[in-house]
Coordinates of C-alpha atoms in Angstrom, one line a residue:
Chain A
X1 CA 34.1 146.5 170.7
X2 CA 30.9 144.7 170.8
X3 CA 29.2 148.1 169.9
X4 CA 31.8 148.7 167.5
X5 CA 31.3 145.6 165.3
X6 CA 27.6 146.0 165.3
X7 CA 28.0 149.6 163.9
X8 CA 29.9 148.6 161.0
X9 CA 27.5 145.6 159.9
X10 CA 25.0 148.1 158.2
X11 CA 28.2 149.9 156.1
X12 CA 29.7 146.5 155.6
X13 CA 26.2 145.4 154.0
X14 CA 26.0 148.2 152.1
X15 CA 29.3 147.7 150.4
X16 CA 28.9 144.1 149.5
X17 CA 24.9 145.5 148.1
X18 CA 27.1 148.2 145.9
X19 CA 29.5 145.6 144.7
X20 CA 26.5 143.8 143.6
X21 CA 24.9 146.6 142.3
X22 CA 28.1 147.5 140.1
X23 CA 28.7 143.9 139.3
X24 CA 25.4 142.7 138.3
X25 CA 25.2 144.0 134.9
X26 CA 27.8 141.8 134.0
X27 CA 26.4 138.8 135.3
X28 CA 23.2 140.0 134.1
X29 CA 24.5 139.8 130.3
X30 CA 26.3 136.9 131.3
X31 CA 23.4 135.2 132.1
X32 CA 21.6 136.8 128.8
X33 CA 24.1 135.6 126.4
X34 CA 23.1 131.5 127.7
X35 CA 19.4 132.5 127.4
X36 CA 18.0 131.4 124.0
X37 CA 15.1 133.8 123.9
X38 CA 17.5 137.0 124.4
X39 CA 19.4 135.9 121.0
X40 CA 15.5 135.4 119.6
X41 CA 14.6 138.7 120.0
X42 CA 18.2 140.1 118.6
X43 CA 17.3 138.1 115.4
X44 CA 14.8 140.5 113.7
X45 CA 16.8 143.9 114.4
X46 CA 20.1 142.3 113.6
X47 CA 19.0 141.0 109.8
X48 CA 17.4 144.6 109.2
X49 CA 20.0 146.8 111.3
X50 CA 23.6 145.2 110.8
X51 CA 26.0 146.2 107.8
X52 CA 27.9 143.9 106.3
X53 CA 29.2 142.5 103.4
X54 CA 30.4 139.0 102.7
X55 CA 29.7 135.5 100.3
X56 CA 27.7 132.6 101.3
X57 CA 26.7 129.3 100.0
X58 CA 23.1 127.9 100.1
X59 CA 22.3 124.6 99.5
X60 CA 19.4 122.0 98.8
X61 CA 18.8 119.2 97.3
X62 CA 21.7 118.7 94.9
X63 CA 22.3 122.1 94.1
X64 CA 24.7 124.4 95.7
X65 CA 25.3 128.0 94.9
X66 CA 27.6 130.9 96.1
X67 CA 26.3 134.3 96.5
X68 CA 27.8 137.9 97.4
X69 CA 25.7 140.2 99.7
X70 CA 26.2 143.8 100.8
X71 CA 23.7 145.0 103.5
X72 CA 23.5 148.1 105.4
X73 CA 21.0 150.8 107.0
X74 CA 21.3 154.3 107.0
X75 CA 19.0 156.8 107.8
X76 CA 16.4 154.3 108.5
X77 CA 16.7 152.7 104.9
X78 CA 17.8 149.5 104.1
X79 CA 20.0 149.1 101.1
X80 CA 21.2 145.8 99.7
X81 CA 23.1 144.4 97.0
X82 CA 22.9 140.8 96.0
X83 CA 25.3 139.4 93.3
X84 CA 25.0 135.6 92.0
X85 CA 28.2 134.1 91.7
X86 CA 27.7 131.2 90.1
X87 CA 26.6 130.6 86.2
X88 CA 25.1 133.4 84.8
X89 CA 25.5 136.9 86.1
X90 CA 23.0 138.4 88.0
X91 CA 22.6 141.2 90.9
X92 CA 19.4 142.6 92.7
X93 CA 20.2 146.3 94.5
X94 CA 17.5 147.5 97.0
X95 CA 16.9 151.0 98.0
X96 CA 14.1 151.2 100.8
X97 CA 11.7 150.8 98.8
X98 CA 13.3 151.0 95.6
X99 CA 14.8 147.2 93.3
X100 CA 16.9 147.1 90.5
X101 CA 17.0 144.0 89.2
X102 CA 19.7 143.5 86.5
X103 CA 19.3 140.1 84.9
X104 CA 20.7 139.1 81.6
X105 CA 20.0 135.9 81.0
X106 CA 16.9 135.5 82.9
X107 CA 14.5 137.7 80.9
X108 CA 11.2 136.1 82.1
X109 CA 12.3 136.5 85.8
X110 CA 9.4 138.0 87.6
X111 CA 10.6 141.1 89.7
X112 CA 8.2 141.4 92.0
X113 CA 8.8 137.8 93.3
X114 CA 12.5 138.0 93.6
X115 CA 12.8 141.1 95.7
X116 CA 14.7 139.3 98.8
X117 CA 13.3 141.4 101.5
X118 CA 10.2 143.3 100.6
X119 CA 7.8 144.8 102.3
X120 CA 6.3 142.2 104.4
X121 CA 10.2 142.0 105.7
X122 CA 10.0 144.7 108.3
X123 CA 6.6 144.4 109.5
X124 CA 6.8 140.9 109.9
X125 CA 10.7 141.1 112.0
X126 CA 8.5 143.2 114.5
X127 CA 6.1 140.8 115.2
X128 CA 6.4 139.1 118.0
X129 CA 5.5 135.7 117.3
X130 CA 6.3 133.3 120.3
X131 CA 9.0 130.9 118.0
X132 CA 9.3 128.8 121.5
X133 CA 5.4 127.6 121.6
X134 CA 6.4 125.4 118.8
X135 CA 10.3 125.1 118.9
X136 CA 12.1 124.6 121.8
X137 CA 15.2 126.9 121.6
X138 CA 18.6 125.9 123.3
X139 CA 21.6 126.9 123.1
X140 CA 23.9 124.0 122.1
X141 CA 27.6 125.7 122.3
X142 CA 29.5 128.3 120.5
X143 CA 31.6 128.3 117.7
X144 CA 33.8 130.1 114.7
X145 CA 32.1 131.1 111.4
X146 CA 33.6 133.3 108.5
X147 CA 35.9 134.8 111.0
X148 CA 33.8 135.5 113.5
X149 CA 32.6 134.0 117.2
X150 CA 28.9 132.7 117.1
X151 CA 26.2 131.4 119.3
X152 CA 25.0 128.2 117.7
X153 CA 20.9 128.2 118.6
X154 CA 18.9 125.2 117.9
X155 CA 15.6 125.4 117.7
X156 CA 13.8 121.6 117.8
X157 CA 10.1 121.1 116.2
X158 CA 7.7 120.4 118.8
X159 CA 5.9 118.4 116.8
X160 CA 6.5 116.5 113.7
X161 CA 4.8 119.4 111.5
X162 CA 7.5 121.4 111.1
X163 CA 10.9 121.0 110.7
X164 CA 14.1 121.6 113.3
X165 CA 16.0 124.6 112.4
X166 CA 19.7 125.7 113.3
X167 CA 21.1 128.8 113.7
X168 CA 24.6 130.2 114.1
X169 CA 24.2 134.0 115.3
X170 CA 27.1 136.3 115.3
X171 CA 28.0 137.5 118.5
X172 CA 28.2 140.6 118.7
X173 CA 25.0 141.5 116.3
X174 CA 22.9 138.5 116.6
X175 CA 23.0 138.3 112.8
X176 CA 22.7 134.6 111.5
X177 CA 25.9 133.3 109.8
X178 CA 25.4 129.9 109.4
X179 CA 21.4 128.3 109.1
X180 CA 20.4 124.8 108.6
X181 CA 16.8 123.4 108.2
X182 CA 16.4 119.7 109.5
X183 CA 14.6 116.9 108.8
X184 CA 12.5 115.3 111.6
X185 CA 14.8 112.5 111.6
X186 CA 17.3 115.0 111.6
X187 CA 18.8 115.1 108.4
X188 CA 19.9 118.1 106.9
X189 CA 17.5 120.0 103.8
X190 CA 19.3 122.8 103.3
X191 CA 21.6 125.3 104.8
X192 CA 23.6 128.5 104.1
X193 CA 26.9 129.4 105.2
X194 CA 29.0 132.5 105.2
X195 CA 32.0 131.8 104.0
X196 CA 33.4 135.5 104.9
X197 CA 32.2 138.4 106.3
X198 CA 32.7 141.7 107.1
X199 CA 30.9 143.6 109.5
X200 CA 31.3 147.2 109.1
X201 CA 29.0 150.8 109.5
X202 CA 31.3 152.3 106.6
X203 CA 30.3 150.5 103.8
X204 CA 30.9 152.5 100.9
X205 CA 28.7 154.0 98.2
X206 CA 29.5 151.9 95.2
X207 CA 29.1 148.8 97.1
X208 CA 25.4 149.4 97.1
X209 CA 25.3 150.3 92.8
X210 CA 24.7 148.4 89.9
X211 CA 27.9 147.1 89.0
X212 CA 26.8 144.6 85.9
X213 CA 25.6 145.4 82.3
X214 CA 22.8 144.1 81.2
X215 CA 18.9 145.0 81.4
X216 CA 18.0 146.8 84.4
X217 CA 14.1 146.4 85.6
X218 CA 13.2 149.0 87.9
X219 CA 10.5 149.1 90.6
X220 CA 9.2 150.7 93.2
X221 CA 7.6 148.3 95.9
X222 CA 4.4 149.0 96.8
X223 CA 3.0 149.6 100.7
X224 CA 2.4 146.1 102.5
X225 CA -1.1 147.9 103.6
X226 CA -2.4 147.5 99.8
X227 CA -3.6 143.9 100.6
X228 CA -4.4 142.5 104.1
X229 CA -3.9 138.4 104.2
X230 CA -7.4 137.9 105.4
X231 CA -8.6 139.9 102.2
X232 CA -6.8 137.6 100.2
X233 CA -8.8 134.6 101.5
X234 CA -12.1 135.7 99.7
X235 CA -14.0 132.8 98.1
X236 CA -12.4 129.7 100.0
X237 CA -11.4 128.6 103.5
X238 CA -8.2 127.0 104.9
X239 CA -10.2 124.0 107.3
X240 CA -7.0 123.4 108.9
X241 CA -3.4 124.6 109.1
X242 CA -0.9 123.8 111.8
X243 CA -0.7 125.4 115.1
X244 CA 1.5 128.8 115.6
X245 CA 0.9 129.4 112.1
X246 CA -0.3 132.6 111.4
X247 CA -1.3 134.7 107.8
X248 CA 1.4 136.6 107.1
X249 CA 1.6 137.8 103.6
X250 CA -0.9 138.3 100.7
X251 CA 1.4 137.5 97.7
X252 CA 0.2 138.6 94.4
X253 CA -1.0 135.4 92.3
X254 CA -2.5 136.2 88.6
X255 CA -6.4 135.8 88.6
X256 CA -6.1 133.8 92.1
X257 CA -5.8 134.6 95.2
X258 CA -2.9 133.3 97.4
X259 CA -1.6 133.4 101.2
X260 CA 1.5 133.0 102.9
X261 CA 1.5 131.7 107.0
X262 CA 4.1 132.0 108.8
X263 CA 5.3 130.3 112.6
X264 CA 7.8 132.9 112.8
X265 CA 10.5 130.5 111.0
X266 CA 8.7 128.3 108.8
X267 CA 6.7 129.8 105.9
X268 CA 4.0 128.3 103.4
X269 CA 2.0 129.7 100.7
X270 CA -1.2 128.6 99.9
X271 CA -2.6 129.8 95.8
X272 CA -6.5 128.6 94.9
X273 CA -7.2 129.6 91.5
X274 CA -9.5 128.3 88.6
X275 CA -8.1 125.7 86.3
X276 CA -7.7 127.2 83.1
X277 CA -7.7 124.5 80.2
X278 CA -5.8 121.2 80.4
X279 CA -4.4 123.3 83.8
X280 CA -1.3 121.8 85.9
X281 CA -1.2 118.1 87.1
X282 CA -1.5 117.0 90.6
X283 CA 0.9 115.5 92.9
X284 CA 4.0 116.4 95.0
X285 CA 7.7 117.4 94.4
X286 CA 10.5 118.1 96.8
X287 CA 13.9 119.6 96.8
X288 CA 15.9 120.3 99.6
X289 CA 13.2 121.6 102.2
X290 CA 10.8 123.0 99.8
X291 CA 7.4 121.1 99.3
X292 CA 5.2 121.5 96.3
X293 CA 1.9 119.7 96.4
X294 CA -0.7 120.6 93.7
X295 CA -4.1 119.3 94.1
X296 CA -7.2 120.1 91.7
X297 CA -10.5 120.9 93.2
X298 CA -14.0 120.7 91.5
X299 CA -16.6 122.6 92.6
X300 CA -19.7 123.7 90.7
X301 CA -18.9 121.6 87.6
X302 CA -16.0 124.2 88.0
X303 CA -12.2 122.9 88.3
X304 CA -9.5 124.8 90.8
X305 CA -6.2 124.4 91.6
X306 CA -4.9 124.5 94.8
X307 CA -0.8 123.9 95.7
X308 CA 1.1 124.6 98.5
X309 CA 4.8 125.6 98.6
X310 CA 6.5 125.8 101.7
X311 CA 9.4 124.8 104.2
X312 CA 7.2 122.1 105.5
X313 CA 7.1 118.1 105.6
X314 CA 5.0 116.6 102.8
X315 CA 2.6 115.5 105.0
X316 CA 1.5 118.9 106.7
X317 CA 1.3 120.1 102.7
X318 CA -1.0 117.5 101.9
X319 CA -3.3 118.1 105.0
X320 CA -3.5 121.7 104.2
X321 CA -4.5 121.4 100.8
X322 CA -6.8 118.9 101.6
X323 CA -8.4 121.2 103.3
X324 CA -9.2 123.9 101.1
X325 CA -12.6 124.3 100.4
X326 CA -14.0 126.9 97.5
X327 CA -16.8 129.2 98.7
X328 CA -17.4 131.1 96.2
X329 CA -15.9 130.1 92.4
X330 CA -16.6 133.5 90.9
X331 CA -14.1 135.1 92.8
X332 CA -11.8 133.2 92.2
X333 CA -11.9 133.4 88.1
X334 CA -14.0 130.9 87.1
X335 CA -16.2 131.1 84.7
X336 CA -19.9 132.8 85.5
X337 CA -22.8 130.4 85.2
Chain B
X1 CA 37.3 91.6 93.2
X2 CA 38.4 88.2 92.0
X3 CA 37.4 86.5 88.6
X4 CA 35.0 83.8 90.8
X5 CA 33.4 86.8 92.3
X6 CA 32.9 88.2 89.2
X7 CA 31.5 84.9 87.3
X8 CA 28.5 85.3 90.4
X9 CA 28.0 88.8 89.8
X10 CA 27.1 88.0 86.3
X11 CA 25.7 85.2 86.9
X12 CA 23.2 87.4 89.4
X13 CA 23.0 89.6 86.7
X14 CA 21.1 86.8 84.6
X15 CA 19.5 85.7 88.0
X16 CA 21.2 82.4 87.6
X17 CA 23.3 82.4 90.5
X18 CA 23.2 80.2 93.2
X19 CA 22.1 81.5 97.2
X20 CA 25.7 80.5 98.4
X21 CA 27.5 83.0 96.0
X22 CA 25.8 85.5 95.9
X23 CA 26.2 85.1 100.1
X24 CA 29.9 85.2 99.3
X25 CA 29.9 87.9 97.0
X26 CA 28.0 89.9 99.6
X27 CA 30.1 89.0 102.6
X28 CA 33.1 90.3 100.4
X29 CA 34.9 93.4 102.0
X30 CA 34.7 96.4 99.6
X31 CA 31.5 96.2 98.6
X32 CA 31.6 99.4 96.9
X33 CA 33.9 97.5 94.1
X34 CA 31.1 95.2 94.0
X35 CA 29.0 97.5 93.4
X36 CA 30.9 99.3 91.0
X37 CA 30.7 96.4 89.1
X38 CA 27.1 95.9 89.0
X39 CA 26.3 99.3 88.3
X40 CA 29.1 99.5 85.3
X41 CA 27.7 95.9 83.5
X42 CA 24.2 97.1 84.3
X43 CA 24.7 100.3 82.5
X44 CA 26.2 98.4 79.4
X45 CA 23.3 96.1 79.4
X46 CA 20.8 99.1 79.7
X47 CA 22.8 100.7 77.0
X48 CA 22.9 97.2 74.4
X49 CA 19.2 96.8 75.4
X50 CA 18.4 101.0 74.5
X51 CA 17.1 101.4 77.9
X52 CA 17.5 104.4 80.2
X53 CA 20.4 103.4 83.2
X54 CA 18.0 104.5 85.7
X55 CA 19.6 102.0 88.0
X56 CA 22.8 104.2 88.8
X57 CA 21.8 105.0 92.4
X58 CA 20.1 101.7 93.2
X59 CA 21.8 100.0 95.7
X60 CA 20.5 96.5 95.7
X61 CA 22.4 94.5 98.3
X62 CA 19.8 95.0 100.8
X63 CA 17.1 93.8 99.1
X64 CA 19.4 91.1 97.9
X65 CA 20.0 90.1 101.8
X66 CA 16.6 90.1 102.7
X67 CA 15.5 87.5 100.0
X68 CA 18.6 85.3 101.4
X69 CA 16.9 85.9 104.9
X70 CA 13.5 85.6 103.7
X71 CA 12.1 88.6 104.6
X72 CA 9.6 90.4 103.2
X73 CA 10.6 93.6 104.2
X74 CA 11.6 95.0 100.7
X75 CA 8.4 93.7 99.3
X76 CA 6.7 95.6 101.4
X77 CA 8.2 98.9 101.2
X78 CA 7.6 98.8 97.4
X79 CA 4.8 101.2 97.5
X80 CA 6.9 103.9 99.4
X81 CA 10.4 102.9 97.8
X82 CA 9.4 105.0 95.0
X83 CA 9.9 108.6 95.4
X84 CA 9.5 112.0 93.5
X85 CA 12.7 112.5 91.7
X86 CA 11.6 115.1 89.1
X87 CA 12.9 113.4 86.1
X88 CA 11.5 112.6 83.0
X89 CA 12.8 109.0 83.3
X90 CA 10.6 107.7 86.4
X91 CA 8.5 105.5 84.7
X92 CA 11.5 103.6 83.2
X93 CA 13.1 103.7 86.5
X94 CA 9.4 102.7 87.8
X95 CA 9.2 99.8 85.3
X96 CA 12.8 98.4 85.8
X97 CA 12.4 98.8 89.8
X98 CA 8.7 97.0 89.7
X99 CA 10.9 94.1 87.7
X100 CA 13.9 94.1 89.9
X101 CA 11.5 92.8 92.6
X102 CA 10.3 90.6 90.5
X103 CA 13.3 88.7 90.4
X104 CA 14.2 89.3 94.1
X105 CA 15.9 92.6 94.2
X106 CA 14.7 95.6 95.7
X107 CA 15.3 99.7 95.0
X108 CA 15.2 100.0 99.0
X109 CA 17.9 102.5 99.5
X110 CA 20.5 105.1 97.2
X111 CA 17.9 107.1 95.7
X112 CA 19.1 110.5 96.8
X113 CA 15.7 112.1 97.0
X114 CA 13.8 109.8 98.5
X115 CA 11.8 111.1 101.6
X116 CA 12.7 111.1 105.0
X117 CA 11.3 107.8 106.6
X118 CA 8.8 110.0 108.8
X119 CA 7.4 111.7 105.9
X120 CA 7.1 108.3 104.0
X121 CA 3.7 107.2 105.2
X122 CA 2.4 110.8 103.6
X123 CA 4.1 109.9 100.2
X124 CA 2.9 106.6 99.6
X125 CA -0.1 107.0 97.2
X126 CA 0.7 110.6 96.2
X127 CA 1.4 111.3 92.4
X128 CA 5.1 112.7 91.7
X129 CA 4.8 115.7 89.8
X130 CA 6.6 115.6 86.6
X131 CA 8.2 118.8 86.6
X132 CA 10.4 117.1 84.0
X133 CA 7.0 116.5 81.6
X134 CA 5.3 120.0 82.1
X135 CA 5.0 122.3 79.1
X136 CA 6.1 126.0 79.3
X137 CA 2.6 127.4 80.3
X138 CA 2.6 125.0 83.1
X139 CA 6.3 125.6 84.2
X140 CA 6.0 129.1 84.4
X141 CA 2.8 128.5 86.5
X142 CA 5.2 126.6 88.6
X143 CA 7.7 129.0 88.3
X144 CA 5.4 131.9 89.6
X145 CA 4.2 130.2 92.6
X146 CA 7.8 129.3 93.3
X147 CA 9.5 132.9 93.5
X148 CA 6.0 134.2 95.2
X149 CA 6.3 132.0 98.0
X150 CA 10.4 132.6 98.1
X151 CA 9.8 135.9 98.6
X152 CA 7.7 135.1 101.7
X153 CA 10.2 133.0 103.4
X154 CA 12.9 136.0 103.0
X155 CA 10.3 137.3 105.7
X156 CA 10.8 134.7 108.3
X157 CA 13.1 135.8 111.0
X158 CA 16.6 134.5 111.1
X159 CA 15.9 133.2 107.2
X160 CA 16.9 136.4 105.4
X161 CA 19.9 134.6 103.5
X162 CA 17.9 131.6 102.8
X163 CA 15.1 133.9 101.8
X164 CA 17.7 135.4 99.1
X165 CA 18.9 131.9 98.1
X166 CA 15.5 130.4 97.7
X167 CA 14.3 133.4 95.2
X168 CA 16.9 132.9 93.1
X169 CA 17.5 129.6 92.7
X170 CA 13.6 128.9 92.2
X171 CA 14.0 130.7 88.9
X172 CA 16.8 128.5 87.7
X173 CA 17.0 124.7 86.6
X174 CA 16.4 123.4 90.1
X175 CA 12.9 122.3 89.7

């Protein structure tokens, strides 16, 4: 019996190491789905790769507006379809790499700056910037949005440089329904909010066509590889900009030169161009979670303007700009001696 | 609200009235009646007197307690109690706030873009810039910086809808 019993052990062991083995995936996703950093690293494939359709609402300041999105990726392209719903009518339809922008009432709307995800979109979603060095992420509890069950994510500034930022991700995509950006006292800036939404792969055709009348402005975006954001710094120096964030973009900016940074959620732009005539005045503005701070610069009897937009506390704007310093004016359009 | 309370409030109005009222007055329950009041009568004087009501979102009780109490407080916040609003007006609103204080009131809370207290200590000292004031040239400046940078913060993960939201409403009336 004795013999007997001490047989079996090594089967019985191995049956309870298959159950584990056939069980653990399970427990493994189980386990995933409580684990912050999983959801971070669904977030960039799920905005480029999920189709959907539905209507949000955004909101800062005072101002609140409804939109209607179509989004979905085919072959490798991205196509999208953006449609104001409030005041005038408006839509934006992206084709890989192709915008049409219909816009009737908004004649002096600059294309190329309105173009919701360009270029820099992809490349940057498959970056892999390490959010958690400067947020800490948690998961805080799940929840109902639009329809649909979500994983609310909150991701808490580190320091008081940056704001705290709240996301309600989808779960079965990862894609973010529900976003808020925080104060550090932990009032809310601005959010957006799906209000319903359909995720689907057969999205059809005509949901992706321009549907208004009006003027259409076509373009074609260009390669993100035309400018490189270091190349964009030529003639002045950023002596300090907060930790984790990183040059991301090289925006186009007239005769100046500009640069975006990114920490993976926050973004600011930085511009540095010459004063031209009376030029803009200094000083700060804010609505919702958006900082301007303009700030002129003389250097060689020459004057410059620097400003800073961004998703940033006032004080991290000012400390940026402050810290601007012109190396060279002739690049950056002022006039030669 | 009573007719006594309302012979103090006017009586504030003029600053003629006396510490123990206006104590009663602010001790009332419903103090958004009270305030109702004030804002209403201090919009009809703004409007006999042709200036701007600027005072709509000025809550003054505060202030109005910490004279009673003797504190300073609301004196000393006067610097950061001002913030950017954006509107053509602020140097009305600047004026009347700078002579609210001086006759014991204060514009300490209700402005609804005033910055969050942990950002106040950057603001003091820092122009507003007068969106409200620019000329074309210099709003489409504004403008262009605006919808370039929008565009940027589509790229930041888990901000795609906010990135859409951002471009569009920086080309419209918002700043």
């Amino acid at each position: 019996m004795i013999r007997n019993r001490a047989a079996r052990l090594p089967v019985f062991t191995a049956l309870i190491a298959l159950a584990l083995m056939l069980v653990s995936p399970g427990v493994i996703a189980e386990d995933k789905s409580d684990d912050p950093e999983y959801w971070l690293q669904r977030l960039g494939p799920a905005l480029t790769k999920t189709s959907y359709r539905g209507v949000f609402v955004y909101a800062r300041g005072d101002q609140v507006s409804s939109m209607q999105v179509a989004h979905r990726y085919r072959d490798g392209m991205v196509e999208e379809r953006l449609v104001m719903q409030d005041g005038q009518i408006g839509e934006i339809v992206r084709k890989g790499m192709n915008v049409i922008c219909v816009l009737p009432a908004l004649g002096r709307m600059e294309l190329n700056n309105v173009i919701p995800s360009g270029p820099f979109a992809e490349a940057f979603t498959n970056q892999l910037m390490p959010v958690d060095r400067w947020y800490r992420p948690e998961i805080t509890g799940r929840d109902r949005i639009a329809g649909h069950d979500v994983v609310r994510l909150a991701l808490n500034a580190r320091d008081s440089l940056r704001y705290s930022h709240q996301l309600w991700l989808e779960e079965s995509t990862g894609l973010p329904l529900k976003g808020k950006v925080l104060s550090i006292s932990g009032d809310v800036l601005e959010y957006f909010h799906f209000t319903s939404l359909t995720i689907s792969d057969n999205l059809a055709d005509h949901e992706f066509m321009v549907q208004s009348e009006g003027r259409e402005v076509y373009r074609t975006l260009a390669p993100q590889s035309s400018v490189k954001p270091e190349e964009s710094m030529e003639g002045w120096t950023l002596g300090w900009r907060p930790n984790g964030f990183q040059p991301a973009a090289a925006p186009r900016s007239g005769s100046g030169q500009a640069v975006a940074f990114s920490d993976g959620l926050a973004s600011f732009s930085v511009f540095v161009e010459a004063a031209a005539g009376a030029g803009m005045p200094s000083g700060a503005s804010k609505i919702g979670a958006t900082t301007v701070y303009m700030r002129r610069l003389e250097k060689n009897a020459e004057d410059f303007l620097v400003t800073v937009v961004g998703e940033i506390p006032l004080e991290t704007a000012l400390k940026v700009a402050q810290s601007v310093d012109i190396e060279d004016s002739v690049v950056l359009g002022a006039r030669v001696p | 609200m009573d007719d006594r309370l309302k012979e103090t409030l006017s009586a504030m109005m003029d600053d003629e009235a006396d510490e123990l009222s206006v104590r009663r007055l602010l001790s009332q329950e419903g103090q958004d009646e009270v305030r109702a009041q004030f804002q209403s009568w201090q919009q009809m004087r703004d409007l006999i007197q042709h200036r701007h009501p600027a005072v709509d979102s000025i809550d003054v009780s505060e202030g109005v307690r910490d004279v009673l109490e003797g504190h300073d407080r609301a004196r000393n916040q006067k610097t950061v109690a001002l913030p950017p609003t954006g509107k053509s007006w602020l140097w009305s609103a600047v004026a009347m706030v700078t002579l609210a204080l001086a006759v014991g009131f204060s514009a300490g809370t209700g402005w609804d873009s005033s910055p969050a207290p942990s950002e106040q200590s950057a603001a003091a000292g820092v122009p507003e810039l007068a969106i409200q004031g620019m000329d074309e040239q210099q709003r489409e400046q504004l403008s262009r910086y605006l919808l370039q940078h929008a565009q940027h913060n589509s790229v930041s993960a888990g901000h795609a809808s906010m990135g859409y939201a951002r471009a569009v409403s920086a080309s419209g009336a918002g700043y």
